[in-house]
Coordinates of C-alpha atoms in Angstrom, one line a residue:
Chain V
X1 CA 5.2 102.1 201.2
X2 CA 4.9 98.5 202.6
X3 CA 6.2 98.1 206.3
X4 CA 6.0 94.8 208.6
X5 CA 6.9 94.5 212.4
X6 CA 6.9 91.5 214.9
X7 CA 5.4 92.2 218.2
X8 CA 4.9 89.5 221.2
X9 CA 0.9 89.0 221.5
X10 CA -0.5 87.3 224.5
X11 CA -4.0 86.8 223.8
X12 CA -6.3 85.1 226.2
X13 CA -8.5 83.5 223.9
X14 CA -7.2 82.4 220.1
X15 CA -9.1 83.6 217.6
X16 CA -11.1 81.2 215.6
X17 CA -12.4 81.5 211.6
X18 CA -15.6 81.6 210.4
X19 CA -15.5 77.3 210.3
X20 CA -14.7 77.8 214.3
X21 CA -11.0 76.2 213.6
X22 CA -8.5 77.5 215.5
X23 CA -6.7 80.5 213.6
X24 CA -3.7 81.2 215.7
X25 CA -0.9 79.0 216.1
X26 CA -1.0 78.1 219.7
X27 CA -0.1 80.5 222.4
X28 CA 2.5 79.3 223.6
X29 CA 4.1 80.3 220.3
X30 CA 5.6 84.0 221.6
X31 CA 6.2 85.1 218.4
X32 CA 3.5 86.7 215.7
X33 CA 4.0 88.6 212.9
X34 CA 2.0 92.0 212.3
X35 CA 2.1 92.6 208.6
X36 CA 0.5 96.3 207.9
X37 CA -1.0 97.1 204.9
X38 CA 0.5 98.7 201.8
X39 CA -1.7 101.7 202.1
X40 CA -2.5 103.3 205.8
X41 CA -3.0 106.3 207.3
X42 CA -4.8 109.6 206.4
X43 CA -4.7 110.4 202.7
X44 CA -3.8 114.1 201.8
X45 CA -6.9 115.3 202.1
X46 CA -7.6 114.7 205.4
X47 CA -4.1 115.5 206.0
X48 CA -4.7 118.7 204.5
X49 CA -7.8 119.6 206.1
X50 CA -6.1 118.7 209.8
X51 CA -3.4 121.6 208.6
X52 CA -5.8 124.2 208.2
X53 CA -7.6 123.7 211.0
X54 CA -4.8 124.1 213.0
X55 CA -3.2 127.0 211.4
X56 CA -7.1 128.8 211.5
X57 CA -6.6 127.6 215.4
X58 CA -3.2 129.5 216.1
X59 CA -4.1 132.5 214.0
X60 CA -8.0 133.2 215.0
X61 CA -10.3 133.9 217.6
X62 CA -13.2 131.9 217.8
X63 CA -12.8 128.9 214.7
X64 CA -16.5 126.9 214.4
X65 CA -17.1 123.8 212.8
X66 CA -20.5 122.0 211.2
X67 CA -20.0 118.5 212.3
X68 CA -16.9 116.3 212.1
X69 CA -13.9 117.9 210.1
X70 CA -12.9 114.1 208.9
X71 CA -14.3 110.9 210.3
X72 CA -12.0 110.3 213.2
X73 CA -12.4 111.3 216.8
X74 CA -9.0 111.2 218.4
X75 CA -8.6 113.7 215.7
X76 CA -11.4 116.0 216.2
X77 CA -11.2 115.9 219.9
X78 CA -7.5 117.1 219.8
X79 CA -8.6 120.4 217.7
X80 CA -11.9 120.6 219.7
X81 CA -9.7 120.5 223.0
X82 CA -7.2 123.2 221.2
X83 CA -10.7 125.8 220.7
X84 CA -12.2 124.3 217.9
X85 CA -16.0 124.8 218.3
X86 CA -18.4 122.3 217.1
X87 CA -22.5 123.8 216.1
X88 CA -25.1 123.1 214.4
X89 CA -26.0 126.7 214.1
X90 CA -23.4 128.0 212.0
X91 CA -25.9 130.6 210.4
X92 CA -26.7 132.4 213.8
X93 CA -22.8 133.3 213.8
X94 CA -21.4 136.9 212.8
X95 CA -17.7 136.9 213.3
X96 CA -15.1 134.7 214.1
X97 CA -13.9 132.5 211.5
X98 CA -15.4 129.0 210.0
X99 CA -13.5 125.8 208.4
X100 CA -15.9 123.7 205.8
X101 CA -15.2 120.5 206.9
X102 CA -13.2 117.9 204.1
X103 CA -16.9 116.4 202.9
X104 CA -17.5 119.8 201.5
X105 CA -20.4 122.2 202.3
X106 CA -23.4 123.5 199.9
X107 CA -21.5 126.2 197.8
X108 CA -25.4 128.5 198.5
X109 CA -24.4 128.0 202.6
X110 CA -20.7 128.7 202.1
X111 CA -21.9 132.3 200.3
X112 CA -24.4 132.6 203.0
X113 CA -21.8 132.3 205.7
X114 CA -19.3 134.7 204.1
X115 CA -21.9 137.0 203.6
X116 CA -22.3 136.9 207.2
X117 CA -19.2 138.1 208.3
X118 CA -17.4 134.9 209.1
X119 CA -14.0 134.2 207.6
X120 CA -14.6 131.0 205.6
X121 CA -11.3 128.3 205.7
X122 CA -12.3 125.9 203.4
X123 CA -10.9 122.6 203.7
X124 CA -12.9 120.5 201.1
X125 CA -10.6 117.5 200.1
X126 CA -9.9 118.5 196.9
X127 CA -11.5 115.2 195.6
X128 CA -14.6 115.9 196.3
X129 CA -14.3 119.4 194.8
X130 CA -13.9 117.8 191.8
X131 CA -16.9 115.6 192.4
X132 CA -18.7 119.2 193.0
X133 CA -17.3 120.4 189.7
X134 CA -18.4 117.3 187.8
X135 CA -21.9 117.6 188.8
X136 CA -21.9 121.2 187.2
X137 CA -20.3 120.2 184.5
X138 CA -22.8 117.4 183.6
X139 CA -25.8 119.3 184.7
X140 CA -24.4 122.2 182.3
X141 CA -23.9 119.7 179.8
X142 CA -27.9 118.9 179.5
X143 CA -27.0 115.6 181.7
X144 CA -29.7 114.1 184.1
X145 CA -26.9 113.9 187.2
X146 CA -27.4 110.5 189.0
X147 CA -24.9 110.5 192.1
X148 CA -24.3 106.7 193.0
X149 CA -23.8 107.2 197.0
X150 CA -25.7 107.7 199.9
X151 CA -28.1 110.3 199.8
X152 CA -27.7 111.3 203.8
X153 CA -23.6 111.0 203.6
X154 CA -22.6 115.3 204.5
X155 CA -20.5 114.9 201.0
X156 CA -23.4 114.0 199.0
X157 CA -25.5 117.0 200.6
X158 CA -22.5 119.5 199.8
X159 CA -22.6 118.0 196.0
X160 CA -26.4 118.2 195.5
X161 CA -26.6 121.7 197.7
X162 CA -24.1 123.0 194.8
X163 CA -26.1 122.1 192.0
X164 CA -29.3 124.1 190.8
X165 CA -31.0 120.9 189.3
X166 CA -32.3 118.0 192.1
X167 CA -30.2 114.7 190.6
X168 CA -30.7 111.4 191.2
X169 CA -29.2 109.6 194.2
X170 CA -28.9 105.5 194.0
X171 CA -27.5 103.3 196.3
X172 CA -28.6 100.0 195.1
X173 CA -29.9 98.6 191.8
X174 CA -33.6 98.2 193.3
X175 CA -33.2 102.0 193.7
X176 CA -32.1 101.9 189.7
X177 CA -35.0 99.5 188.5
X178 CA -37.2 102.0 191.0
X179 CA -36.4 104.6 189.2
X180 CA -36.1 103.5 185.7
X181 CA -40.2 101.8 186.4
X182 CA -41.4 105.4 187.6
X183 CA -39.8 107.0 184.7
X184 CA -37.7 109.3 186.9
X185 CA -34.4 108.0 185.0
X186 CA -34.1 110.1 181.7
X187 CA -32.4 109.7 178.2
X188 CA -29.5 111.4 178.4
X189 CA -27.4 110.4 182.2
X190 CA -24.2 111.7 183.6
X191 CA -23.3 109.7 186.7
X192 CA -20.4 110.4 189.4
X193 CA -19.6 108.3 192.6
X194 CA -19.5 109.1 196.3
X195 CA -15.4 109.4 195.9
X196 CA -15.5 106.9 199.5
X197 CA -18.3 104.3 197.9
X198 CA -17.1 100.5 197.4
X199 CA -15.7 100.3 193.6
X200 CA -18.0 96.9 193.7
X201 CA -21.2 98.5 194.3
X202 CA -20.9 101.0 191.5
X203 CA -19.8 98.8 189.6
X204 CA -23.1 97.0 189.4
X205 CA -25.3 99.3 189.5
X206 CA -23.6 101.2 186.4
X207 CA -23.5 98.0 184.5
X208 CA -27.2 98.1 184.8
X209 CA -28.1 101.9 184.2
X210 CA -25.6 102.3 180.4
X211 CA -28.0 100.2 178.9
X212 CA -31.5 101.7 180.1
X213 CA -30.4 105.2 178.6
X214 CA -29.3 106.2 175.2
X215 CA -26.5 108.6 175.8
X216 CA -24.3 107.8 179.5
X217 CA -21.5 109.9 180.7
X218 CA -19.8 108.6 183.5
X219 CA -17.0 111.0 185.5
X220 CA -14.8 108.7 187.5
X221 CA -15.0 110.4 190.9
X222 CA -13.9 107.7 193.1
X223 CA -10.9 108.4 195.1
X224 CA -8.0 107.0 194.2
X225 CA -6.1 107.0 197.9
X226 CA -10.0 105.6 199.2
X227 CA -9.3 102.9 196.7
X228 CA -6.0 102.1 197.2
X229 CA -6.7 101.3 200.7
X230 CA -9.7 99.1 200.5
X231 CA -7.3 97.3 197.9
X232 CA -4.2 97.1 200.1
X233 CA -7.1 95.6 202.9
X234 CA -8.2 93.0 200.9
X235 CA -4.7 91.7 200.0
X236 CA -3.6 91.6 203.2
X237 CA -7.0 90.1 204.7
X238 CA -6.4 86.9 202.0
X239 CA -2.9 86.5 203.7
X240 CA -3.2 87.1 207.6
X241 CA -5.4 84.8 210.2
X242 CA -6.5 87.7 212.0
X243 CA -7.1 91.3 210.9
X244 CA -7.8 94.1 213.1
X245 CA -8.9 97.4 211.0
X246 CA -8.3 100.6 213.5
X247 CA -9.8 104.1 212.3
Chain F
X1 CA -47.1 90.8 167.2
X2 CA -47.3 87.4 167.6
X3 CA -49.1 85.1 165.7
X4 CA -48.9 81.2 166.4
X5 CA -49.8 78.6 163.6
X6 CA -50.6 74.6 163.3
X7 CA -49.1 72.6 160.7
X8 CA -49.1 69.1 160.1
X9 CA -45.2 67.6 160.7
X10 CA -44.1 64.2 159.4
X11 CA -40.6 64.0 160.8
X12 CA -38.1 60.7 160.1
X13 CA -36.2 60.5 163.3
X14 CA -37.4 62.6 166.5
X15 CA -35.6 65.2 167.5
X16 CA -33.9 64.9 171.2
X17 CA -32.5 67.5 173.6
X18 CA -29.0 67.6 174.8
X19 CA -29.2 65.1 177.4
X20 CA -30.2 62.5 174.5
X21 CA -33.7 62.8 175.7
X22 CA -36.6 62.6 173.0
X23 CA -38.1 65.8 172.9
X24 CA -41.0 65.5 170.8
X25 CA -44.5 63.8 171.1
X26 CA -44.4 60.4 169.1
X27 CA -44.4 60.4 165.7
X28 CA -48.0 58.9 165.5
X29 CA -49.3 62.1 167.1
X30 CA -49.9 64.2 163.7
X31 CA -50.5 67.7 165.4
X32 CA -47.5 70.1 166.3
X33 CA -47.6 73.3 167.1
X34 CA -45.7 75.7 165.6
X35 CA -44.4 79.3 167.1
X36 CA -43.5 82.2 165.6
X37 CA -41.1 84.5 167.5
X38 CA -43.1 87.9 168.6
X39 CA -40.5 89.5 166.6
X40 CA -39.8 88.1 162.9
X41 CA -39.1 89.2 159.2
X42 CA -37.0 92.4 158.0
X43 CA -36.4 95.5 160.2
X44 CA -37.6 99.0 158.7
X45 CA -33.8 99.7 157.5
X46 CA -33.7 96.5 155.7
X47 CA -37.2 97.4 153.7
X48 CA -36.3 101.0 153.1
X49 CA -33.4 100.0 151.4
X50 CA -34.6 97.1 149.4
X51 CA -37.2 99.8 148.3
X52 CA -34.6 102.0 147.2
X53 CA -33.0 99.6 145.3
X54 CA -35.9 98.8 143.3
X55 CA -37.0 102.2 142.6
X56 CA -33.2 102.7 141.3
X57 CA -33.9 99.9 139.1
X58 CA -36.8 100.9 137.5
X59 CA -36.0 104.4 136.7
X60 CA -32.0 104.2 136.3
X61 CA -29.5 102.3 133.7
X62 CA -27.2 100.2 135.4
X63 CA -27.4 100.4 138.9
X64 CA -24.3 98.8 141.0
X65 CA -23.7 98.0 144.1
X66 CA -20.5 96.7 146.0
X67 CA -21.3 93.7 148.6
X68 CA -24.6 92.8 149.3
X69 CA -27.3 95.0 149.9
X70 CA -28.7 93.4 153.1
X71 CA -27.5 90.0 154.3
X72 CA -30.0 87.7 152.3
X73 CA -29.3 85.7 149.7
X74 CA -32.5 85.4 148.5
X75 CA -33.2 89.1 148.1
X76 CA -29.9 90.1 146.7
X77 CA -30.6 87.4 143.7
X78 CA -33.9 88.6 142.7
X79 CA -32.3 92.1 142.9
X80 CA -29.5 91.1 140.8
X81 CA -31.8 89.4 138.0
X82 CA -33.7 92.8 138.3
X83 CA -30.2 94.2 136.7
X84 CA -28.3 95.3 140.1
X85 CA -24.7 95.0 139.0
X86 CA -22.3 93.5 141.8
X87 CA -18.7 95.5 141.4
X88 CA -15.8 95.4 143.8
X89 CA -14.7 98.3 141.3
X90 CA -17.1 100.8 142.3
X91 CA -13.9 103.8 141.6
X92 CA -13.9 102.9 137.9
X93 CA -17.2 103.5 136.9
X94 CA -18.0 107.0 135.7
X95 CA -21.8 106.7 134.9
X96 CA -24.9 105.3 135.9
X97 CA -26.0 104.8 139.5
X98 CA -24.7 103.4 142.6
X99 CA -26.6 102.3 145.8
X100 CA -24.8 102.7 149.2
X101 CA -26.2 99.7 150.8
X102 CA -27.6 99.3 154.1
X103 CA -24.4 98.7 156.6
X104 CA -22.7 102.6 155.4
X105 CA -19.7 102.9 153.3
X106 CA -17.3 105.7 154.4
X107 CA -18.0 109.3 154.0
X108 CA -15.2 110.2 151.7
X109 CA -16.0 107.0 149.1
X110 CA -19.3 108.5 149.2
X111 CA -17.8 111.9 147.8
X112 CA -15.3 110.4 145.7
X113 CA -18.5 108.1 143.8
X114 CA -20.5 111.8 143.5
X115 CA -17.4 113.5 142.3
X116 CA -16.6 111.0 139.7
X117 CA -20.4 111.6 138.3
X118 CA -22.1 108.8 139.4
X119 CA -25.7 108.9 141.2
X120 CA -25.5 108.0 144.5
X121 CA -28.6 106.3 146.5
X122 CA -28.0 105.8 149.8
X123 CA -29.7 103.2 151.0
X124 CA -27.9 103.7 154.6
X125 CA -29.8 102.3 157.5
X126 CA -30.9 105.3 159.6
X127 CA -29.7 103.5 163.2
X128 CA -26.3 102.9 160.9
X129 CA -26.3 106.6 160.0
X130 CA -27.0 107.3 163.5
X131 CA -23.8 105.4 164.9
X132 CA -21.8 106.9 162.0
X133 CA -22.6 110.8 163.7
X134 CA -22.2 109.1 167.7
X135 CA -18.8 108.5 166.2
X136 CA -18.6 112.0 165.1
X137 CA -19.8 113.8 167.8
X138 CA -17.8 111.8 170.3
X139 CA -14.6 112.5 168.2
X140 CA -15.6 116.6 167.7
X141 CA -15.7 116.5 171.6
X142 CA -12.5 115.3 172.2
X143 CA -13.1 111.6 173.1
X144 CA -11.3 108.9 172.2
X145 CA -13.2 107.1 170.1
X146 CA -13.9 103.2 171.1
X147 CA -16.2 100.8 168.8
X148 CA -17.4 97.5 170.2
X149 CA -17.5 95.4 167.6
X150 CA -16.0 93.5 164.6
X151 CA -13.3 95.6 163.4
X152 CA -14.1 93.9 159.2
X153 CA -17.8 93.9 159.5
X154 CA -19.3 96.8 156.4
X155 CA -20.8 98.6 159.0
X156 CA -17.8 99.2 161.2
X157 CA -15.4 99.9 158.2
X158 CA -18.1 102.6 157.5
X159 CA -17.6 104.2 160.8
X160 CA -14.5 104.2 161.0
X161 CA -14.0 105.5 157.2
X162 CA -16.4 108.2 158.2
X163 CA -14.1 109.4 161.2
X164 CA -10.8 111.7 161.0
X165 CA -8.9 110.1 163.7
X166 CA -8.3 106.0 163.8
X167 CA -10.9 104.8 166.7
X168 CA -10.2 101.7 168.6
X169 CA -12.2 98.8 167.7
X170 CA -12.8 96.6 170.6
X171 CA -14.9 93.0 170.2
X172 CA -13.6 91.5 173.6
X173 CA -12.7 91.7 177.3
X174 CA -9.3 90.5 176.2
X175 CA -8.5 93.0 173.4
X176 CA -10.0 95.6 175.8
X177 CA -7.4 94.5 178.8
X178 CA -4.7 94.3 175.7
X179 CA -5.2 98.2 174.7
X180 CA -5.4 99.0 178.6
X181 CA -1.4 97.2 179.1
X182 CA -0.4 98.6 175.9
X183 CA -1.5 102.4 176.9
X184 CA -3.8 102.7 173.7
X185 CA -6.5 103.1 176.2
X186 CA -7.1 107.2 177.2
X187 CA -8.3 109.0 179.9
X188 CA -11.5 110.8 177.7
X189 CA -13.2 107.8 175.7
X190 CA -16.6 107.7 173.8
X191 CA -17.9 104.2 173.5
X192 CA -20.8 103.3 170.5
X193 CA -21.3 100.0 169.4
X194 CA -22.0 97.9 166.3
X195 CA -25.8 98.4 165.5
X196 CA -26.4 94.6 165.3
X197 CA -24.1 93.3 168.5
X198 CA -24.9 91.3 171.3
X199 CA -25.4 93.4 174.2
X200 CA -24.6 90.6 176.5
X201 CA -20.9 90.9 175.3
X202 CA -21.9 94.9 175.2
X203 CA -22.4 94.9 178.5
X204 CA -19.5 93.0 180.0
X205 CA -16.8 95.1 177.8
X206 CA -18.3 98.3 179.4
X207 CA -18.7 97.0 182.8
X208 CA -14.8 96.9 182.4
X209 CA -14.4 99.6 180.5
X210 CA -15.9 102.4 182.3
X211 CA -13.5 102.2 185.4
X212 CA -10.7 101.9 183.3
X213 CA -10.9 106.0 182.9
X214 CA -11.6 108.7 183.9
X215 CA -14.5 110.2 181.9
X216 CA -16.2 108.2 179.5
X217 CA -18.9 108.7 177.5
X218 CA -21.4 106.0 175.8
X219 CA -23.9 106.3 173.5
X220 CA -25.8 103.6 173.0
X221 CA -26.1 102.2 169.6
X222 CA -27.5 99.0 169.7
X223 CA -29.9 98.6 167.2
X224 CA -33.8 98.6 168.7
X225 CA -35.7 96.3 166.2
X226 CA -32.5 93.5 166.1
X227 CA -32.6 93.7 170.2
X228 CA -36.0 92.6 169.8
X229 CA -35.8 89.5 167.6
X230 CA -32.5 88.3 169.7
X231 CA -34.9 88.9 172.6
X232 CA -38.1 87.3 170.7
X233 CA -35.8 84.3 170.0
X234 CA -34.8 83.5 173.5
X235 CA -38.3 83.7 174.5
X236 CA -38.8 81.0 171.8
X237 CA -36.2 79.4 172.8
X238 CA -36.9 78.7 176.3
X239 CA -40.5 76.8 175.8
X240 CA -40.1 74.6 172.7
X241 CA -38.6 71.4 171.7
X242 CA -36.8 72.3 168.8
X243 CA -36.4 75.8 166.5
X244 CA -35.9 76.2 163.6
X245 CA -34.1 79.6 162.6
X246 CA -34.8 81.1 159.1
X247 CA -32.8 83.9 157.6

């Protein structure tokens, strides 16, 4: 869903490009026009997690959160400010109720927690659920798992914490060649993605790694929505003089 | 191994680079050095089945063959005078021996030769045969099977011939964007390539490829030994004035 508006901006200082050319027309020119991306706004799995948070919120006592539920703090601070309650020691707690945030959580700490006593609302965007699953699957499989991602992003830790084999985790191709030159990169592969990392970067460093193994299984874990939107930015970014990203 | 030899050149009219440059020593300087690549001479799959060939000739009748054995003219003549018959006919003969020759013929003209009482030799490469039961595997798992590679080479007609379902045969970025648009591209693919291909064109196919689905699967075919001459070559290449390419 593409929308556009026109707005009157009064800037006091016109924006310049990267040459230092002037950018704007001049401002004395009332009128702009705000074109806003094809794709904006949360995806459903933010949206999803921001539901049951709030419904755990109007139907249970004291709700507890490990970090962030999604990356956005007008959000958080809204559900914080309606009881949510943010700790980092979610394993001292023995009642009340607990929502995984959307990045996932270990599945060993999610058992630990029920085991607890704690009511467990999971609201793991159910893209990266699938990224969980792949990882099984390809460490079931007989796959060395290589995650292209970042190794200290909280989705990453819920992915690795829910697999019983250490994988691989690469963020660059030095980290590849790294790994390929110490022997730590095997025969047999199966690679996911970080479902938020830049299509670009995988891209490269995949290129690279199908040709220092014999057998490479690749599960497509990037999201989709994600990807749409980081496409949708760089269309309009080719078009516009200025661009102002807000989340 | 690399060996490196002096010979005596007498050459009518230098030799000169592409920017017109002469690229040898004068004429009057008698010595040149001459390089052999680090890699040269038949691979073990081209010996084993000139060996088999010649053992079928000494202790067999007539002894057929369709196409040549291995690419090599001078090989396949000295065969032939041997008594190696050449057929395109291979179904009508009902006695005497047959040699599958190196690049694979399809499984089921295998079994029709046997059943029509011939003797088979199979004088399949063993990297060929490997490909031939990727493309198996890959289809008993449910992929869709993709081939990079020339669609009438022997070997890939072999693969193919070998398979129950038709793969795709892929030798391009634009035949590869072709089968995307025309939805002949699936979700589950299993990629192998033609033993003897260059992996740079491989390797941008793939790069492509891989995040055009969802799950994809490649095992890598490429051919070790003929990697290493290409490779030996462009070592060659790079330091002398002119080569000269036998074979």
């Amino acid at each position: 869903m593409s929308r556009t508006a026109i707005a009157r901006l009064h800037l006091a200082v016109p924006p310049t490009n990267r040459e230092g050319r002037d950018c704007m027309p001049p401002l004395d020119t009332p009128l702009r026009t705000i074109e806003l991306a094809g794709q904006v706004g949360f995806c459903f799995g933010v949206k999803r997690a921001i539901h049951l948070a709030e419904e755990a919120l109007e139907s249970n006592g004291t709700v507890y959160i490990s970090g962030d539920l999604v990356h956005n703090a007008t959000v958080t601070s809204a559900l914080e400010a309606r009881g949510l309650v943010r700790t980092d020691t979610l394993n001292d707690k023995k009642e009340g109720t607990v929502i995984v945030r959307a990045h996932g959580l270990p599945a060993g700490e999610i058992r630990r927690l029920r085991d607890s006593g704690l009511q467990v609302v999971d609201a793991t965007c159910p893209i990266v659920h699938h990224a969980q699953q792949a990882a099984l699957t390809l460490e079931q499989e007989g796959y060395q798992v290589v995650i292209i991602g970042d190794a200290n992003h909280a989705e990453i830790r819920g992915i690795v914490g829910t697999m019983t084999t250490q994988p691989l985790v690469i963020d660059s191709i030095e980290e590849l060649r790294a790994a390929k030159a110490s022997h730590r990169l095997k025969r047999k592969v199966g690679v996911l993605f970080q479902t938020t990392h830049a299509l670009e970067l995988c891209k490269d460093i995949v290129s690279e790694l199908v040709f220092m193994c014999k057998d490479v299984r690749i599960i497509n874990t990037i999201c989709r929505p994600v990807q749409q939107r980081q496409d949708a930015a760089v269309d309009v970014a080719r078009r516009v003089d200025l661009m102002i990203i807000v989340g």
